Coordinates of C-alpha atoms and ligand atoms in Angstrom, one line a residue:
M1 CA -53.8 52.6 62.0
S2 CA -56.2 54.0 59.6
M3 CA -55.5 51.9 57.0
I4 CA -56.4 48.9 59.3
K5 CA -59.8 50.7 60.1
S6 CA -60.3 51.5 56.5
L7 CA -59.7 48.0 55.6
F8 CA -61.9 46.5 58.6
A9 CA -64.9 49.1 57.5
K10 CA -64.8 46.8 54.0
C11 CA -66.0 44.0 56.0
A12 CA -69.2 42.9 56.3
G13 CA -70.4 43.6 60.1
F14 CA -67.9 46.2 60.7
S15 CA -70.2 48.4 64.0
G16 CA -68.2 51.1 65.6
G17 CA -64.8 49.4 65.6
I18 CA -66.4 46.1 66.7
I19 CA -67.5 42.8 64.6
S20 CA -69.3 40.2 67.0
G21 CA -72.6 38.8 66.5
N22 CA -73.7 40.7 63.1
S23 CA -70.4 39.1 61.3
E24 CA -73.2 35.8 61.6
F25 CA -69.9 33.7 61.5
P26 CA -66.1 33.3 64.0
Q27 CA -64.1 35.1 62.6
F28 CA -60.2 33.3 62.5
L29 CA -57.2 35.4 62.9
I30 CA -53.6 33.9 61.4
L31 CA -50.5 34.8 62.7
G32 CA -46.8 33.9 63.6
L33 CA -43.2 35.1 62.1
E34 CA -42.3 36.1 58.7
R35 CA -42.2 33.4 56.2
S36 CA -43.6 30.7 58.3
G37 CA -46.3 29.7 55.9
K38 CA -49.3 31.7 56.7
T39 CA -50.0 33.4 53.3
T40 CA -49.5 29.9 52.2
L41 CA -51.8 28.2 53.8
L42 CA -54.7 30.7 53.6
Y43 CA -54.5 29.9 49.7
R44 CA -53.9 26.2 49.8
L45 CA -57.3 26.4 51.9
K46 CA -58.9 28.5 49.7
I47 CA -57.8 27.3 46.1
G48 CA -56.1 24.1 47.0
S49 CA -53.5 22.7 44.8
G50 CA -55.0 24.5 41.6
W51 CA -52.8 27.5 42.4
Q52 CA -49.2 25.8 41.3
D53 CA -47.1 27.9 41.1
I54 CA -47.7 29.6 44.6
K55 CA -44.1 29.2 45.8
A56 CA -42.6 31.6 43.0
D57 CA -45.2 33.8 42.9
M58 CA -45.3 34.3 47.0
E59 CA -41.2 34.8 46.3
R60 CA -42.2 37.4 43.5
M61 CA -45.0 39.3 45.6
R62 CA -42.2 40.1 48.3
Q63 CA -39.9 41.8 45.4
P64 CA -40.8 45.9 44.6
N65 CA -42.0 45.7 40.6
E66 CA -40.6 48.5 38.2
D67 CA -42.8 50.9 40.3
G68 CA -40.9 50.4 43.2
K69 CA -44.1 48.8 44.6
V70 CA -44.8 45.8 46.7
E71 CA -47.7 43.7 45.2
D72 CA -48.3 41.8 48.2
P73 CA -50.7 43.8 50.3
G74 CA -49.7 42.2 53.4
Y75 CA -53.0 41.3 55.1
H76 CA -55.4 39.2 53.5
Y77 CA -59.0 38.1 54.5
E78 CA -61.0 35.4 53.2
E79 CA -63.8 33.3 53.7
L80 CA -64.4 29.7 54.2
S81 CA -67.3 27.4 54.3
R82 CA -66.8 23.4 54.4
F83 CA -66.8 22.5 57.7
F84 CA -68.4 25.2 59.1
S85 CA -68.3 29.6 57.7
V86 CA -65.3 31.2 58.8
G87 CA -63.8 34.6 57.8
V88 CA -60.0 34.2 57.8
W89 CA -57.6 37.5 58.4
E90 CA -54.0 36.5 57.9
V91 CA -51.2 39.4 58.9
P92 CA -47.8 40.0 58.1
G93 CA -45.8 38.5 61.1
T94 CA -42.3 41.1 60.8
E95 CA -40.9 43.2 63.4
A96 CA -43.0 46.0 62.7
M97 CA -46.5 44.6 61.8
R98 CA -46.4 42.5 64.8
H99 CA -46.8 45.2 67.1
L100 CA -50.2 45.9 64.9
W101 CA -51.2 42.5 65.5
K102 CA -53.3 43.6 68.8
L103 CA -55.0 46.1 66.4
F104 CA -56.7 43.1 65.0
Y105 CA -58.0 41.0 68.0
H106 CA -59.2 45.3 69.8
S107 CA -61.2 45.6 66.6
I108 CA -62.6 42.2 66.0
K109 CA -64.0 39.6 68.3
I110 CA -61.6 36.6 67.5
H111 CA -62.7 33.1 67.7
C112 CA -59.7 31.4 67.0
V113 CA -56.3 32.2 66.5
I114 CA -54.2 29.6 64.2
F115 CA -50.4 30.3 65.0
V116 CA -48.1 29.4 62.6
V117 CA -44.4 28.4 62.8
D118 CA -42.0 27.0 60.7
G119 CA -40.6 23.7 61.2
A120 CA -37.1 24.3 60.1
E121 CA -37.1 27.6 62.1
S122 CA -33.7 28.2 64.1
E123 CA -33.4 28.4 67.8
D124 CA -33.5 32.2 68.2
R125 CA -36.9 32.7 65.8
I126 CA -38.0 29.9 67.7
D127 CA -37.9 31.5 70.8
V128 CA -39.5 34.9 69.1
A129 CA -42.5 32.7 68.2
K130 CA -42.9 31.8 71.7
R131 CA -42.8 34.9 73.4
H132 CA -45.3 36.2 71.2
L133 CA -47.8 33.1 71.3
H134 CA -46.9 32.8 75.0
V135 CA -49.0 37.0 75.0
L136 CA -51.3 36.4 72.7
M137 CA -52.7 33.5 74.8
N138 CA -52.9 35.8 77.9
E139 CA -54.2 39.0 75.9
A140 CA -57.8 39.8 77.7
E141 CA -59.8 39.7 74.3
L142 CA -58.7 36.6 73.4
R143 CA -59.2 34.6 76.6
N144 CA -62.1 32.3 75.3
T145 CA -60.0 32.0 71.8
C146 CA -59.3 28.8 70.5
F147 CA -55.4 28.5 69.5
C148 CA -54.4 26.0 66.8
V149 CA -50.3 25.6 66.6
V150 CA -49.7 24.6 63.0
I151 CA -46.4 23.8 62.8
N152 CA -45.1 23.5 59.1
Q153 CA -43.7 20.6 58.2
R154 CA -42.3 21.6 55.1
L155 CA -41.8 18.3 53.9
D156 CA -40.7 18.7 49.7
D157 CA -38.0 21.1 51.4
K158 CA -34.5 20.0 50.4
L159 CA -32.4 22.5 52.2
N160 CA -34.0 22.0 55.5
P161 CA -33.9 19.0 58.0
V162 CA -37.8 17.5 57.9
Y163 CA -39.8 18.4 61.1
D164 CA -39.6 15.2 63.2
E165 CA -43.1 14.1 64.0
K166 CA -42.2 11.5 66.7
E167 CA -39.7 13.7 68.9
D168 CA -42.1 16.7 67.9
V169 CA -39.5 18.9 70.0
L170 CA -41.5 22.3 69.0
K171 CA -44.1 21.7 71.6
Y172 CA -41.9 22.0 74.4
K173 CA -39.5 24.6 72.9
L174 CA -42.8 26.5 72.4
G175 CA -43.7 25.4 75.6
L176 CA -46.9 23.9 74.8
H177 CA -46.4 21.2 77.3
E178 CA -46.5 23.6 80.4
L179 CA -49.9 25.6 79.6
H180 CA -52.4 26.8 82.3
P181 CA -55.0 24.8 82.6
S182 CA -57.1 27.9 81.5
I183 CA -55.2 28.0 78.3
D184 CA -54.4 24.4 77.8
W185 CA -58.2 23.0 77.3
R186 CA -58.2 25.6 74.3
T187 CA -55.1 25.1 73.0
K188 CA -53.5 22.3 70.5
H189 CA -50.6 21.8 67.8
F190 CA -51.2 20.5 64.8
I191 CA -48.1 19.4 62.5
I192 CA -49.1 19.9 58.4
N193 CA -47.0 20.3 55.9
I194 CA -49.1 23.0 54.1
L195 CA -47.8 23.2 50.9
E196 CA -49.4 20.1 50.1
L197 CA -52.5 21.3 51.6
K198 CA -55.4 20.5 48.8
G199 CA -58.4 23.0 50.4
E200 CA -59.9 23.2 53.0
S201 CA -61.4 19.3 52.7
D202 CA -57.9 18.4 53.3
K203 CA -57.8 16.0 55.9
E204 CA -55.4 17.5 57.7
W205 CA -56.9 21.0 58.0
A206 CA -59.7 19.2 59.0
Q207 CA -58.2 18.4 62.1
V208 CA -57.6 21.8 63.0
M209 CA -61.2 22.3 61.8
M210 CA -62.7 19.9 63.9
F211 CA -60.6 21.1 67.1
A212 CA -62.0 24.4 66.5
K213 CA -65.4 23.7 66.4
E214 CA -65.2 21.7 69.7
I215 CA -63.6 24.6 71.6
L216 CA -66.1 27.3 69.5
S217 CA -69.0 25.2 70.6
S218 CA -68.2 24.6 74.0
G219 CA -70.0 26.4 77.4
K220 CA -66.7 26.6 78.3
G221 CA -65.4 29.6 76.1
F222 CA -67.9 31.3 73.3
G223 CA -70.6 28.4 73.3
L224 CA -71.2 29.2 69.9
K225 CA -74.3 27.1 67.6
L226 CA -72.3 25.8 64.9
Ligands
GDP301 N1 -40.7 24.0 50.2 C1 -41.9 24.8 51.2 N2 -41.6 26.0 51.0 C2 -42.8 26.3 51.6 C3 -43.7 26.0 52.8 N3 -45.1 27.0 53.2 C4 -44.9 27.9 52.6 N4 -43.5 27.6 51.7 C5 -42.5 28.9 51.3 O1 -42.2 29.8 52.2 C6 -42.2 31.2 51.7 C7 -42.8 32.0 52.9 O2 -44.4 31.7 52.9 P1 -45.3 32.3 53.0 O3 -46.5 31.8 53.0 O4 -45.0 33.7 52.3 O5 -44.8 32.9 54.7 P2 -45.8 34.0 56.0 O6 -45.0 35.3 55.2 O7 -45.5 33.7 56.6 O8 -46.9 34.2 54.6 C8 -42.9 31.2 50.1 O9 -41.9 30.9 49.8 C9 -43.6 30.2 50.4 O10 -43.8 29.6 49.2 C10 -43.5 24.4 52.9 O11 -44.7 23.8 53.5 N5 -42.7 23.7 51.8
MG302 MG1 -47.5 36.7 54.3

């Protein structure tokens, strides 16, 4: 708890536990189960394909070094500015860390949740992801929040079948076809091969940002001027 509070304190605009209007731009929160591709997404957006060994590096950062410490701090904060300026928080999705997700959206006003699901995920884990996603969608603090569900297609992955865009089974398995109207209008899913994203300007990502802009600007929600 204190670890996260001190992290928030580092963020510009922190005042009395709530980052709101004076943080000046919308805050996004990337969530999803562990290994769905969240950190890869954040850094593909931030630095594009310039980080060539990202896959090997992500694996290495998960392993303890000689001192027994894990290099990846787990959570990350970056700012993006291609379409409109946003602050992006990315939090681990391990079982333990899922308990802490709420601390983020209780302490920070979150305008958009990017929920990442591995397209090659097992049935059991899809159910777990679905459960968490629907809890989030029904949280009071997130009642105006835009939800972008990103299905990580893993086109390059020889070990797993490629996610079939036409059948799009995760739309149903995640219950995205039967959302309450109060949630449906601010929710959309996108099928993206995260590892191939070439930075913020990538057209796959542009679709996510255009949808988020529409929802965040809507008078039904935050009514932001972006
Ligand atoms: N083959 C392949 N691997 C991916 C893709 N996206 C993520 N990964 C790998 O899957 C692992 C988990 O990704 P990571 O971003 O660390 O997941 P996180 O736990 O959700 O942050 C890493 O080794 C990534 O390099 C993808 O599109 N294709
Ligand atoms: Mg991660």
